[in-house]
mmCIF file of N, CA and C in Angstrom:
data_model
loop_
_atom_site.group_PDB
_atom_site.id
_atom_site.type_symbol
_atom_site.label_atom_id
_atom_site.label_comp_id
_atom_site.label_asym_id
_atom_site.label_seq_id
_atom_site.Cartn_x
_atom_site.Cartn_y
_atom_site.Cartn_z
ATOM 1 N N MET A 1 0.300 -1.278 -0.186
ATOM 2 C CA MET A 1 -0.401 -0.210 0.026
ATOM 3 C C MET A 1 0.863 1.350 0.315
ATOM 4 N N ALA A 2 0.436 2.248 -0.520
ATOM 5 C CA ALA A 2 1.404 2.949 -1.068
ATOM 6 C C ALA A 2 1.113 4.045 0.210
ATOM 7 N N THR A 3 1.826 4.952 0.700
ATOM 8 C CA THR A 3 1.667 6.225 1.833
ATOM 9 C C THR A 3 2.179 7.139 1.912
ATOM 10 N N ARG A 4 2.861 7.246 0.500
ATOM 11 C CA ARG A 4 2.688 8.807 -0.142
ATOM 12 C C ARG A 4 2.282 9.401 -0.719
ATOM 13 N N GLY A 5 1.474 10.654 -0.852
ATOM 14 C CA GLY A 5 0.263 11.482 -1.552
ATOM 15 C C GLY A 5 -1.324 11.157 -0.768
ATOM 16 N N LEU A 6 -0.947 10.446 0.321
ATOM 17 C CA LEU A 6 -2.106 9.988 1.479
ATOM 18 C C LEU A 6 -2.776 11.275 1.671
ATOM 19 N N PRO A 7 -4.173 12.188 1.492
ATOM 20 C CA PRO A 7 -4.481 13.511 2.401
ATOM 21 C C PRO A 7 -4.259 13.262 3.489
ATOM 22 N N ALA A 8 -3.906 14.003 4.452
ATOM 23 C CA ALA A 8 -3.846 14.669 5.604
ATOM 24 C C ALA A 8 -5.003 14.583 6.019
ATOM 25 N N TRP A 9 -5.759 14.293 7.045
ATOM 26 C CA TRP A 9 -6.879 14.470 7.778
ATOM 27 C C TRP A 9 -6.962 15.556 7.913
ATOM 28 N N PRO A 10 -8.044 16.605 7.614
ATOM 29 C CA PRO A 10 -8.490 17.821 7.801
ATOM 30 C C PRO A 10 -8.985 18.309 9.320
ATOM 31 N N TRP A 11 -8.159 19.434 9.405
ATOM 32 C CA TRP A 11 -8.068 20.259 11.580
ATOM 33 C C TRP A 11 -6.932 19.365 12.247
ATOM 34 N N THR A 12 -6.890 18.295 12.199
ATOM 35 C CA THR A 12 -5.915 17.307 12.733
ATOM 36 C C THR A 12 -4.251 18.345 12.715
ATOM 37 N N ARG A 13 -3.865 18.590 13.520
ATOM 38 C CA ARG A 13 -2.217 19.571 14.307
ATOM 39 C C ARG A 13 -2.625 20.618 13.492
ATOM 40 N N GLU A 14 -3.612 21.880 13.030
ATOM 41 C CA GLU A 14 -3.930 22.574 12.636
ATOM 42 C C GLU A 14 -4.196 23.672 13.743
ATOM 43 N N PRO A 15 -3.742 24.823 13.673
ATOM 44 C CA PRO A 15 -3.652 25.929 14.856
ATOM 45 C C PRO A 15 -5.580 25.874 15.453
ATOM 46 N N ALA A 16 -5.028 25.745 16.996
ATOM 47 C CA ALA A 16 -6.922 25.452 17.279
ATOM 48 C C ALA A 16 -8.105 27.296 16.687
ATOM 49 N N ASP A 17 -6.734 28.422 16.947
ATOM 50 C CA ASP A 17 -7.227 29.481 16.051
ATOM 51 C C ASP A 17 -7.521 29.987 14.723
ATOM 52 N N ASP A 18 -7.252 28.758 14.019
ATOM 53 C CA ASP A 18 -7.554 28.629 12.509
ATOM 54 C C ASP A 18 -8.632 27.965 12.449
ATOM 55 N N LEU A 19 -9.563 27.395 13.065
ATOM 56 C CA LEU A 19 -10.469 26.841 12.999
ATOM 57 C C LEU A 19 -11.688 27.862 12.699
ATOM 58 N N PRO A 20 -13.187 27.295 12.167
ATOM 59 C CA PRO A 20 -14.235 28.319 11.989
ATOM 60 C C PRO A 20 -14.597 28.109 13.205
ATOM 61 N N GLU A 21 -15.924 29.408 13.707
ATOM 62 C CA GLU A 21 -16.529 29.747 14.770
ATOM 63 C C GLU A 21 -16.581 28.121 15.042
ATOM 64 N N PRO A 22 -18.138 28.220 14.563
ATOM 65 C CA PRO A 22 -18.860 27.160 15.047
ATOM 66 C C PRO A 22 -17.459 26.042 16.002
ATOM 67 N N GLU A 23 -16.611 25.505 14.688
ATOM 68 C CA GLU A 23 -15.465 24.531 15.462
ATOM 69 C C GLU A 23 -14.963 24.838 16.482
ATOM 70 N N ARG A 24 -14.341 25.674 16.865
ATOM 71 C CA ARG A 24 -14.026 26.697 17.342
ATOM 72 C C ARG A 24 -14.525 26.447 19.021
ATOM 73 N N LEU A 25 -16.146 26.197 18.926
ATOM 74 C CA LEU A 25 -16.936 26.465 19.734
ATOM 75 C C LEU A 25 -17.086 25.053 20.193
ATOM 76 N N LEU A 26 -16.958 24.116 19.348
ATOM 77 C CA LEU A 26 -17.106 22.717 20.027
ATOM 78 C C LEU A 26 -15.901 21.859 20.592
ATOM 79 N N LEU A 27 -14.512 22.831 19.626
ATOM 80 C CA LEU A 27 -13.077 22.464 20.444
ATOM 81 C C LEU A 27 -13.120 22.898 21.944
ATOM 82 N N GLU A 28 -13.557 23.862 22.055
ATOM 83 C CA GLU A 28 -13.498 24.424 23.291
ATOM 84 C C GLU A 28 -14.220 24.054 24.336
ATOM 85 N N GLY A 29 -15.461 23.557 23.799
ATOM 86 C CA GLY A 29 -16.357 22.471 24.513
ATOM 87 C C GLY A 29 -15.868 20.831 25.207
ATOM 88 N N CYS A 30 -15.298 20.604 24.108
ATOM 89 C CA CYS A 30 -14.299 19.292 24.148
ATOM 90 C C CYS A 30 -13.361 19.016 25.182
ATOM 91 N N ARG A 31 -13.049 20.512 25.142
ATOM 92 C CA ARG A 31 -11.469 20.705 26.346
ATOM 93 C C ARG A 31 -12.151 20.899 27.502
ATOM 94 N N LEU A 32 -12.749 22.008 27.626
ATOM 95 C CA LEU A 32 -13.419 22.245 28.957
ATOM 96 C C LEU A 32 -14.169 20.630 29.529
ATOM 97 N N TRP A 33 -14.567 20.169 28.643
ATOM 98 C CA TRP A 33 -15.826 18.838 29.519
ATOM 99 C C TRP A 33 -14.424 17.561 29.970
ATOM 100 N N ALA A 34 -12.971 17.909 28.867
ATOM 101 C CA ALA A 34 -12.061 16.421 29.567
ATOM 102 C C ALA A 34 -11.178 17.338 30.586
ATOM 103 N N ALA A 35 -11.042 18.332 30.725
ATOM 104 C CA ALA A 35 -10.596 19.343 32.086
ATOM 105 C C ALA A 35 -11.301 18.684 33.058
ATOM 106 N N ALA A 36 -12.455 19.372 33.035
ATOM 107 C CA ALA A 36 -13.732 19.046 34.535
ATOM 108 C C ALA A 36 -14.109 17.695 34.585
ATOM 109 N N ALA A 37 -13.614 16.337 33.650
ATOM 110 C CA ALA A 37 -13.597 15.325 33.823
ATOM 111 C C ALA A 37 -12.479 14.763 34.680
ATOM 112 N N ARG A 38 -11.232 15.670 34.507
ATOM 113 C CA ARG A 38 -10.110 14.874 34.822
ATOM 114 C C ARG A 38 -9.867 15.507 36.369
ATOM 115 N N ASP A 39 -10.693 16.400 36.613
ATOM 116 C CA ASP A 39 -10.824 17.256 38.017
ATOM 117 C C ASP A 39 -11.303 16.793 38.837
ATOM 118 N N GLY A 40 -12.042 16.014 38.097
ATOM 119 C CA GLY A 40 -13.968 15.322 39.055
ATOM 120 C C GLY A 40 -14.903 15.841 39.504
ATOM 121 N N ARG A 41 -14.883 17.661 38.422
ATOM 122 C CA ARG A 41 -16.418 18.438 37.959
ATOM 123 C C ARG A 41 -16.838 18.071 37.520
ATOM 124 N N PRO A 42 -17.903 18.459 37.892
ATOM 125 C CA PRO A 42 -19.506 18.202 37.142
ATOM 126 C C PRO A 42 -19.229 18.409 35.161
ATOM 127 N N THR A 43 -19.450 17.651 34.766
ATOM 128 C CA THR A 43 -18.772 18.087 32.881
ATOM 129 C C THR A 43 -19.680 18.176 32.750
ATOM 130 N N ARG A 44 -21.435 18.688 32.098
ATOM 131 C CA ARG A 44 -22.339 19.745 31.829
ATOM 132 C C ARG A 44 -22.325 20.882 32.432
ATOM 133 N N LEU A 45 -21.764 21.532 33.436
ATOM 134 C CA LEU A 45 -21.481 22.695 33.981
ATOM 135 C C LEU A 45 -20.840 23.074 33.471
ATOM 136 N N ALA A 46 -19.474 22.709 32.784
ATOM 137 C CA ALA A 46 -18.220 23.153 32.251
ATOM 138 C C ALA A 46 -18.442 23.722 30.810
ATOM 139 N N LEU A 47 -19.215 23.177 30.315
ATOM 140 C CA LEU A 47 -19.432 23.259 28.713
ATOM 141 C C LEU A 47 -20.456 24.516 28.924
ATOM 142 N N ARG A 48 -21.354 24.739 30.204
ATOM 143 C CA ARG A 48 -22.275 26.235 30.279
ATOM 144 C C ARG A 48 -21.719 27.213 29.207
ATOM 145 N N PRO A 49 -20.502 27.907 29.733
ATOM 146 C CA PRO A 49 -20.486 29.343 29.610
ATOM 147 C C PRO A 49 -20.278 29.156 28.127
ATOM 148 N N PRO A 50 -19.130 28.775 27.197
ATOM 149 C CA PRO A 50 -18.918 29.117 26.241
ATOM 150 C C PRO A 50 -20.146 29.051 25.134
ATOM 151 N N PHE A 51 -21.261 28.180 25.398
ATOM 152 C CA PHE A 51 -22.552 27.480 24.859
ATOM 153 C C PHE A 51 -23.547 28.556 25.243
ATOM 154 N N LEU A 52 -23.926 29.144 26.442
ATOM 155 C CA LEU A 52 -24.572 30.406 26.499
ATOM 156 C C LEU A 52 -24.416 31.002 25.952
ATOM 157 N N ALA A 53 -23.007 31.411 26.223
ATOM 158 C CA ALA A 53 -22.441 33.103 25.442
ATOM 159 C C ALA A 53 -22.813 32.602 23.676
ATOM 160 N N GLU A 54 -22.997 31.818 23.071
ATOM 161 C CA GLU A 54 -23.442 31.441 21.916
ATOM 162 C C GLU A 54 -24.591 31.112 21.438
ATOM 163 N N ASP A 55 -25.507 31.029 22.372
ATOM 164 C CA ASP A 55 -26.933 31.186 22.465
ATOM 165 C C ASP A 55 -27.374 29.272 21.648
ATOM 166 N N ALA A 56 -26.404 28.428 21.998
ATOM 167 C CA ALA A 56 -26.630 27.284 21.774
ATOM 168 C C ALA A 56 -26.630 26.000 22.874
ATOM 169 N N ALA A 57 -26.894 26.606 23.824
ATOM 170 C CA ALA A 57 -27.352 25.655 25.731
ATOM 171 C C ALA A 57 -27.967 24.969 24.852
ATOM 172 N N ASP A 58 -29.251 24.870 23.334
ATOM 173 C CA ASP A 58 -29.486 23.096 23.546
ATOM 174 C C ASP A 58 -28.490 21.979 22.993
ATOM 175 N N ALA A 59 -27.518 22.664 22.635
ATOM 176 C CA ALA A 59 -26.105 21.989 22.825
ATOM 177 C C ALA A 59 -25.203 20.693 23.791
ATOM 178 N N VAL A 60 -25.959 21.654 24.449
ATOM 179 C CA VAL A 60 -25.302 20.573 26.194
ATOM 180 C C VAL A 60 -24.820 20.157 26.546
ATOM 181 N N GLY A 61 -26.600 19.230 26.489
ATOM 182 C CA GLY A 61 -26.714 18.184 26.526
ATOM 183 C C GLY A 61 -26.378 16.939 25.615
ATOM 184 N N PRO A 62 -26.332 16.938 24.611
ATOM 185 C CA PRO A 62 -26.258 16.143 23.468
ATOM 186 C C PRO A 62 -24.586 15.636 23.823
ATOM 187 N N LEU A 63 -23.832 17.210 23.652
ATOM 188 C CA LEU A 63 -22.503 17.102 23.378
ATOM 189 C C LEU A 63 -21.509 16.617 24.601
ATOM 190 N N ASP A 64 -22.771 16.556 25.679
ATOM 191 C CA ASP A 64 -21.806 16.217 27.238
ATOM 192 C C ASP A 64 -22.645 14.245 26.767
ATOM 193 N N ALA A 65 -23.777 13.965 26.609
ATOM 194 C CA ALA A 65 -23.918 12.655 26.213
ATOM 195 C C ALA A 65 -22.728 11.960 25.457
ATOM 196 N N LEU A 66 -22.736 12.615 24.286
ATOM 197 C CA LEU A 66 -21.455 12.559 23.444
ATOM 198 C C LEU A 66 -20.481 11.502 24.060
ATOM 199 N N LEU A 67 -19.550 12.862 24.919
ATOM 200 C CA LEU A 67 -18.795 12.650 25.333
ATOM 201 C C LEU A 67 -18.319 11.641 26.155
ATOM 202 N N ARG A 68 -19.661 11.306 27.300
ATOM 203 C CA ARG A 68 -19.377 10.811 28.485
ATOM 204 C C ARG A 68 -19.419 9.237 27.176
ATOM 205 N N GLN A 69 -20.307 8.958 26.412
ATOM 206 C CA GLN A 69 -20.435 8.010 26.020
ATOM 207 C C GLN A 69 -19.015 7.564 25.193
ATOM 208 N N ALA A 70 -17.842 8.241 24.542
ATOM 209 C CA ALA A 70 -17.183 8.054 23.941
ATOM 210 C C ALA A 70 -15.979 7.695 25.266
ATOM 211 N N ALA A 71 -16.083 8.452 26.247
ATOM 212 C CA ALA A 71 -15.288 8.175 27.739
ATOM 213 C C ALA A 71 -15.174 7.160 28.090
ATOM 214 N N THR A 72 -16.733 6.513 28.483
ATOM 215 C CA THR A 72 -16.767 4.926 28.910
ATOM 216 C C THR A 72 -16.124 3.660 28.141
ATOM 217 N N LEU A 73 -15.471 4.314 27.190
ATOM 218 C CA LEU A 73 -15.122 3.014 25.798
ATOM 219 C C LEU A 73 -13.600 3.332 25.893
ATOM 220 N N LYS A 74 -12.928 4.482 25.708
ATOM 221 C CA LYS A 74 -11.877 4.676 25.356
ATOM 222 C C LYS A 74 -11.527 5.825 26.077
ATOM 223 N N PRO A 75 -9.453 6.013 26.568
ATOM 224 C CA PRO A 75 -9.378 7.324 27.162
ATOM 225 C C PRO A 75 -9.595 8.062 25.588
ATOM 226 N N ILE A 76 -9.890 9.564 26.012
ATOM 227 C CA ILE A 76 -9.908 10.607 25.387
ATOM 228 C C ILE A 76 -8.701 11.458 25.212
ATOM 229 N N ALA A 77 -8.444 11.608 23.847
ATOM 230 C CA ALA A 77 -6.593 12.683 23.987
ATOM 231 C C ALA A 77 -7.201 13.955 23.921
ATOM 232 N N PHE A 78 -7.541 15.009 24.651
ATOM 233 C CA PHE A 78 -8.447 15.647 23.679
ATOM 234 C C PHE A 78 -7.307 16.563 24.676
ATOM 235 N N GLY A 79 -6.535 17.829 24.242
ATOM 236 C CA GLY A 79 -5.478 18.474 24.635
ATOM 237 C C GLY A 79 -6.303 20.348 25.901
ATOM 238 N N CYS A 80 -5.389 20.306 26.395
ATOM 239 C CA CYS A 80 -5.755 21.575 27.074
ATOM 240 C C CYS A 80 -6.823 22.326 26.878
ATOM 241 N N PRO A 81 -7.856 23.435 27.433
ATOM 242 C CA PRO A 81 -8.225 24.598 27.549
ATOM 243 C C PRO A 81 -7.183 25.329 26.649
ATOM 244 N N LEU A 82 -6.053 25.136 26.820
ATOM 245 C CA LEU A 82 -5.322 26.626 25.567
ATOM 246 C C LEU A 82 -4.091 25.668 24.731
ATOM 247 N N CYS A 83 -4.508 24.755 25.133
ATOM 248 C CA CYS A 83 -3.467 23.991 23.781
ATOM 249 C C CYS A 83 -3.341 24.759 22.324
ATOM 250 N N PRO A 84 -2.490 24.887 21.702
ATOM 251 C CA PRO A 84 -2.585 25.372 20.843
ATOM 252 C C PRO A 84 -2.809 24.623 19.177
ATOM 253 N N ARG A 85 -3.064 23.677 18.975
ATOM 254 C CA ARG A 85 -3.102 23.042 18.276
ATOM 255 C C ARG A 85 -4.055 21.989 18.446
ATOM 256 N N VAL A 86 -5.274 21.329 17.453
ATOM 257 C CA VAL A 86 -6.117 20.561 17.151
ATOM 258 C C VAL A 86 -5.410 18.985 17.237
ATOM 259 N N THR A 87 -6.058 17.720 18.279
ATOM 260 C CA THR A 87 -5.033 16.609 18.465
ATOM 261 C C THR A 87 -6.356 15.797 17.352
ATOM 262 N N GLU A 88 -5.085 14.412 17.277
ATOM 263 C CA GLU A 88 -5.852 13.667 16.394
ATOM 264 C C GLU A 88 -7.129 13.070 16.735
ATOM 265 N N ASP A 89 -7.639 13.168 17.945
ATOM 266 C CA ASP A 89 -9.195 12.844 18.693
ATOM 267 C C ASP A 89 -9.841 13.552 18.562
ATOM 268 N N GLU A 90 -9.197 15.041 18.869
ATOM 269 C CA GLU A 90 -10.712 16.270 18.524
ATOM 270 C C GLU A 90 -10.720 16.540 17.239
ATOM 271 N N ALA A 91 -9.987 16.174 16.417
ATOM 272 C CA ALA A 91 -10.252 16.184 14.800
ATOM 273 C C ALA A 91 -11.118 15.490 14.262
ATOM 274 N N THR A 92 -11.049 14.083 14.672
ATOM 275 C CA THR A 92 -12.070 13.459 14.378
ATOM 276 C C THR A 92 -13.305 13.487 14.940
ATOM 277 N N LEU A 93 -13.342 14.270 16.122
ATOM 278 C CA LEU A 93 -14.538 14.189 16.634
ATOM 279 C C LEU A 93 -15.221 15.330 15.748
ATOM 280 N N LEU A 94 -14.459 16.679 15.524
ATOM 281 C CA LEU A 94 -15.252 17.552 14.794
ATOM 282 C C LEU A 94 -15.580 16.844 13.707
ATOM 283 N N MET A 95 -15.346 16.324 12.619
ATOM 284 C CA MET A 95 -15.510 15.685 11.565
ATOM 285 C C MET A 95 -16.453 14.867 11.772
ATOM 286 N N GLY A 96 -15.986 14.425 12.466
ATOM 287 C CA GLY A 96 -17.634 12.889 12.326
ATOM 288 C C GLY A 96 -19.053 13.784 12.831
ATOM 289 N N CYS A 97 -18.519 15.225 13.699
ATOM 290 C CA CYS A 97 -19.611 15.713 13.972
ATOM 291 C C CYS A 97 -20.488 16.602 13.053
ATOM 292 N N ALA A 98 -19.623 17.001 11.845
ATOM 293 C CA ALA A 98 -19.558 17.959 11.127
ATOM 294 C C ALA A 98 -20.618 16.996 9.866
ATOM 295 N N LEU A 99 -20.308 15.860 9.728
ATOM 296 C CA LEU A 99 -21.068 15.355 8.621
ATOM 297 C C LEU A 99 -21.947 14.798 8.816
ATOM 298 N N THR A 100 -22.026 14.108 10.294
ATOM 299 C CA THR A 100 -23.194 13.757 10.729
ATOM 300 C C THR A 100 -24.059 15.023 10.490
ATOM 301 N N GLN A 101 -24.151 16.240 11.202
ATOM 302 C CA GLN A 101 -24.682 17.413 10.686
ATOM 303 C C GLN A 101 -25.094 17.957 9.878
ATOM 304 N N ARG A 102 -24.474 17.745 8.594
ATOM 305 C CA ARG A 102 -24.673 17.480 7.688
ATOM 306 C C ARG A 102 -25.499 16.603 6.743
ATOM 307 N N GLY A 103 -26.199 15.996 7.308
ATOM 308 C CA GLY A 103 -26.812 14.606 7.258
ATOM 309 C C GLY A 103 -26.138 13.439 6.244
ATOM 310 N N ALA A 104 -24.584 13.100 6.560
ATOM 311 C CA ALA A 104 -24.026 12.611 5.840
ATOM 312 C C ALA A 104 -24.042 11.377 6.910
ATOM 313 N N ARG A 105 -24.611 10.751 7.427
ATOM 314 C CA ARG A 105 -24.596 9.656 8.682
ATOM 315 C C ARG A 105 -23.785 9.356 8.501
ATOM 316 N N ARG A 106 -24.058 8.433 7.138
ATOM 317 C CA ARG A 106 -22.696 6.807 6.878
ATOM 318 C C ARG A 106 -21.340 7.436 7.012
ATOM 319 N N GLU A 107 -21.240 9.111 6.463
ATOM 320 C CA GLU A 107 -19.816 9.319 6.822
ATOM 321 C C GLU A 107 -19.374 9.254 8.174
ATOM 322 N N GLY A 108 -20.345 10.020 8.813
ATOM 323 C CA GLY A 108 -19.805 10.386 9.830
ATOM 324 C C GLY A 108 -19.936 9.053 11.351
ATOM 325 N N LEU A 109 -20.570 8.144 10.882
ATOM 326 C CA LEU A 109 -20.177 6.927 11.516
ATOM 327 C C LEU A 109 -19.121 6.663 11.389
ATOM 328 N N ALA A 110 -18.967 6.561 9.713
ATOM 329 C CA ALA A 110 -17.144 6.290 9.982
ATOM 330 C C ALA A 110 -16.000 6.801 10.227
ATOM 331 N N LEU A 111 -16.542 8.335 10.730
ATOM 332 C CA LEU A 111 -15.794 8.483 11.575
ATOM 333 C C LEU A 111 -15.048 8.634 12.983
ATOM 334 N N PHE A 112 -16.393 7.958 13.472
ATOM 335 C CA PHE A 112 -16.938 7.820 14.564
ATOM 336 C C PHE A 112 -15.756 6.494 14.306
ATOM 337 N N LEU A 113 -16.405 5.652 13.862
ATOM 338 C CA LEU A 113 -15.642 4.304 14.064
ATOM 339 C C LEU A 113 -14.402 4.228 13.905
ATOM 340 N N ARG A 114 -13.895 5.032 13.448
ATOM 341 C CA ARG A 114 -12.255 5.228 13.246
ATOM 342 C C ARG A 114 -11.400 5.693 14.944
ATOM 343 N N TRP A 115 -12.759 6.070 15.421
ATOM 344 C CA TRP A 115 -12.353 6.583 17.159
ATOM 345 C C TRP A 115 -12.776 5.604 18.074
ATOM 346 N N LEU A 116 -14.405 5.179 17.760
ATOM 347 C CA LEU A 116 -14.336 4.272 18.647
ATOM 348 C C LEU A 116 -15.005 3.019 18.045
ATOM 349 N N PRO A 117 -14.606 1.727 19.652
ATOM 350 C CA PRO A 117 -15.391 0.445 19.035
ATOM 351 C C PRO A 117 -16.704 0.424 18.545
ATOM 352 N N PRO A 118 -17.379 -0.138 17.171
ATOM 353 C CA PRO A 118 -18.121 -0.046 16.597
ATOM 354 C C PRO A 118 -19.444 -0.110 18.002
ATOM 355 N N GLY A 119 -19.665 -1.269 18.707
ATOM 356 C CA GLY A 119 -21.197 -0.226 19.734
ATOM 357 C C GLY A 119 -21.123 0.844 20.044
ATOM 358 N N GLY A 120 -20.182 1.573 20.602
ATOM 359 C CA GLY A 120 -19.974 2.895 20.797
ATOM 360 C C GLY A 120 -20.240 3.550 19.624
ATOM 361 N N ALA A 121 -19.729 3.235 18.571
ATOM 362 C CA ALA A 121 -19.689 4.348 17.337
ATOM 363 C C ALA A 121 -21.196 4.518 16.769
ATOM 364 N N HIS A 122 -22.452 3.532 17.056
ATOM 365 C CA HIS A 122 -23.217 3.497 16.835
ATOM 366 C C HIS A 122 -24.146 4.293 17.730
ATOM 367 N N ALA A 123 -23.679 3.908 19.322
ATOM 368 C CA ALA A 123 -24.410 4.625 20.527
ATOM 369 C C ALA A 123 -24.177 5.958 20.193
ATOM 370 N N ALA A 124 -23.117 6.661 19.855
ATOM 371 C CA ALA A 124 -22.650 8.004 19.854
ATOM 372 C C ALA A 124 -23.731 8.923 18.978
ATOM 373 N N MET A 125 -23.795 7.591 17.560
ATOM 374 C CA MET A 125 -24.859 8.666 17.023
ATOM 375 C C MET A 125 -25.905 9.724 17.172
ATOM 376 N N PRO A 126 -26.636 8.980 17.903
ATOM 377 C CA PRO A 126 -27.974 9.546 18.507
ATOM 378 C C PRO A 126 -27.602 10.975 19.030
ATOM 379 N N ALA A 127 -26.832 11.092 19.934
ATOM 380 C CA ALA A 127 -26.183 12.324 20.860
ATOM 381 C C ALA A 127 -25.646 12.880 19.312
ATOM 382 N N ALA A 128 -24.553 12.370 18.570
ATOM 383 C CA ALA A 128 -23.994 13.029 17.437
ATOM 384 C C ALA A 128 -25.612 14.111 16.372
ATOM 385 N N ILE A 129 -26.583 13.176 15.916
ATOM 386 C CA ILE A 129 -27.402 14.440 15.336
ATOM 387 C C ILE A 129 -28.284 15.147 16.479
ATOM 388 N N HIS A 130 -28.443 14.865 17.386
ATOM 389 C CA HIS A 130 -29.473 15.508 18.637
ATOM 390 C C HIS A 130 -27.983 17.057 18.415
ATOM 391 N N LEU A 131 -26.598 16.970 18.988
ATOM 392 C CA LEU A 131 -25.811 17.764 18.922
ATOM 393 C C LEU A 131 -26.239 18.758 17.233
ATOM 394 N N GLY A 132 -26.035 17.972 16.330
ATOM 395 C CA GLY A 132 -26.184 18.905 14.977
ATOM 396 C C GLY A 132 -26.965 20.032 14.865
ATOM 397 N N ALA A 133 -28.430 19.368 15.091
ATOM 398 C CA ALA A 133 -29.381 19.894 14.783
ATOM 399 C C ALA A 133 -29.866 21.043 16.242
ATOM 400 N N ALA A 134 -29.024 21.044 17.378
ATOM 401 C CA ALA A 134 -28.929 21.711 17.915
ATOM 402 C C ALA A 134 -28.283 23.226 18.016
ATOM 403 N N LEU A 135 -26.861 22.953 17.414
ATOM 404 C CA LEU A 135 -25.721 23.832 16.936
ATOM 405 C C LEU A 135 -26.474 24.711 15.373
ATOM 406 N N ARG A 136 -27.253 23.888 14.698
ATOM 407 C CA ARG A 136 -27.729 24.059 13.678
ATOM 408 C C ARG A 136 -29.087 25.087 14.038
ATOM 409 N N ALA A 137 -29.877 25.087 14.853
ATOM 410 C CA ALA A 137 -30.628 25.801 15.208
ATOM 411 C C ALA A 137 -30.360 27.035 16.000
ATOM 412 N N ALA A 138 -28.815 26.991 16.367
ATOM 413 C CA ALA A 138 -28.406 28.639 17.097
ATOM 414 C C ALA A 138 -27.666 29.076 16.271
ATOM 415 N N GLY A 139 -27.675 28.564 14.552
ATOM 416 C CA GLY A 139 -27.159 29.296 13.904
ATOM 417 C C GLY A 139 -25.546 29.148 13.133
ATOM 418 N N LEU A 140 -25.281 28.026 14.174
ATOM 419 C CA LEU A 140 -23.512 27.280 14.091
ATOM 420 C C LEU A 140 -23.487 25.864 12.947
ATOM 421 N N VAL A 141 -23.533 26.489 11.830
ATOM 422 C CA VAL A 141 -23.671 24.926 10.940
ATOM 423 C C VAL A 141 -21.932 24.716 10.449
ATOM 424 N N LEU A 142 -21.121 23.532 11.027
ATOM 425 C CA LEU A 142 -19.929 23.426 11.188
ATOM 426 C C LEU A 142 -19.497 23.097 9.130
ATOM 427 N N ARG A 143 -18.685 23.096 8.968
ATOM 428 C CA ARG A 143 -18.214 23.009 7.826
ATOM 429 C C ARG A 143 -17.910 21.466 7.142
ATOM 430 N N ASN A 144 -17.949 21.586 5.703
ATOM 431 C CA ASN A 144 -17.959 20.672 5.817
ATOM 432 C C ASN A 144 -16.346 19.896 5.410
ATOM 433 N N PRO A 145 -15.990 18.951 6.255
ATOM 434 C CA PRO A 145 -14.439 19.003 5.929
ATOM 435 C C PRO A 145 -14.029 18.446 5.098
ATOM 436 N N LEU A 146 -15.009 17.436 4.472
ATOM 437 C CA LEU A 146 -14.531 16.863 2.884
ATOM 438 C C LEU A 146 -14.163 17.706 2.014
ATOM 439 N N ARG A 147 -14.969 18.803 1.619
ATOM 440 C CA ARG A 147 -14.995 20.012 0.689
ATOM 441 C C ARG A 147 -14.588 21.224 1.102
ATOM 442 N N MET A 148 -12.816 20.855 1.815
ATOM 443 C CA MET A 148 -12.307 22.413 2.217
ATOM 444 C C MET A 148 -11.370 22.760 1.649
ATOM 445 N N PRO A 149 -11.044 23.970 1.499
ATOM 446 C CA PRO A 149 -10.200 24.683 0.670
ATOM 447 C C PRO A 149 -8.526 23.833 0.773
ATOM 448 N N ARG A 150 -7.822 23.260 0.522
ATOM 449 C CA ARG A 150 -6.593 23.310 1.331
ATOM 450 C C ARG A 150 -5.551 24.108 0.898
#
């Protein structure tokens, strides 16, 4: 199998500040959730400030459910809230959520399968669908990661 010329996964190792606004919000939420989980604090409360600021409070529940589901299956490698670059797990989550929000559920599931075991990936889909709907209702549409300009 050839190893040259394979495309890089979108958003992986990119500067977090260069992400579009909806993706930055989702990334910030993931990182705040992970920091709260590590510290033993309530994860749902950690998600509220940035999502309330963007009038996307309805997205807190689905994101918390999605991350809880994932965390029960494997250690999540999210960066700290101030890490400058997007980690591979963060990029996979962002891409899976973006594709699911855009109606490409098979492709979103394929990304979640790359990140989680099969049963966990299927179980995460309802939360990802509700998360995408809540973000869209708040006017936050994630970019299609498969059609981004390079």
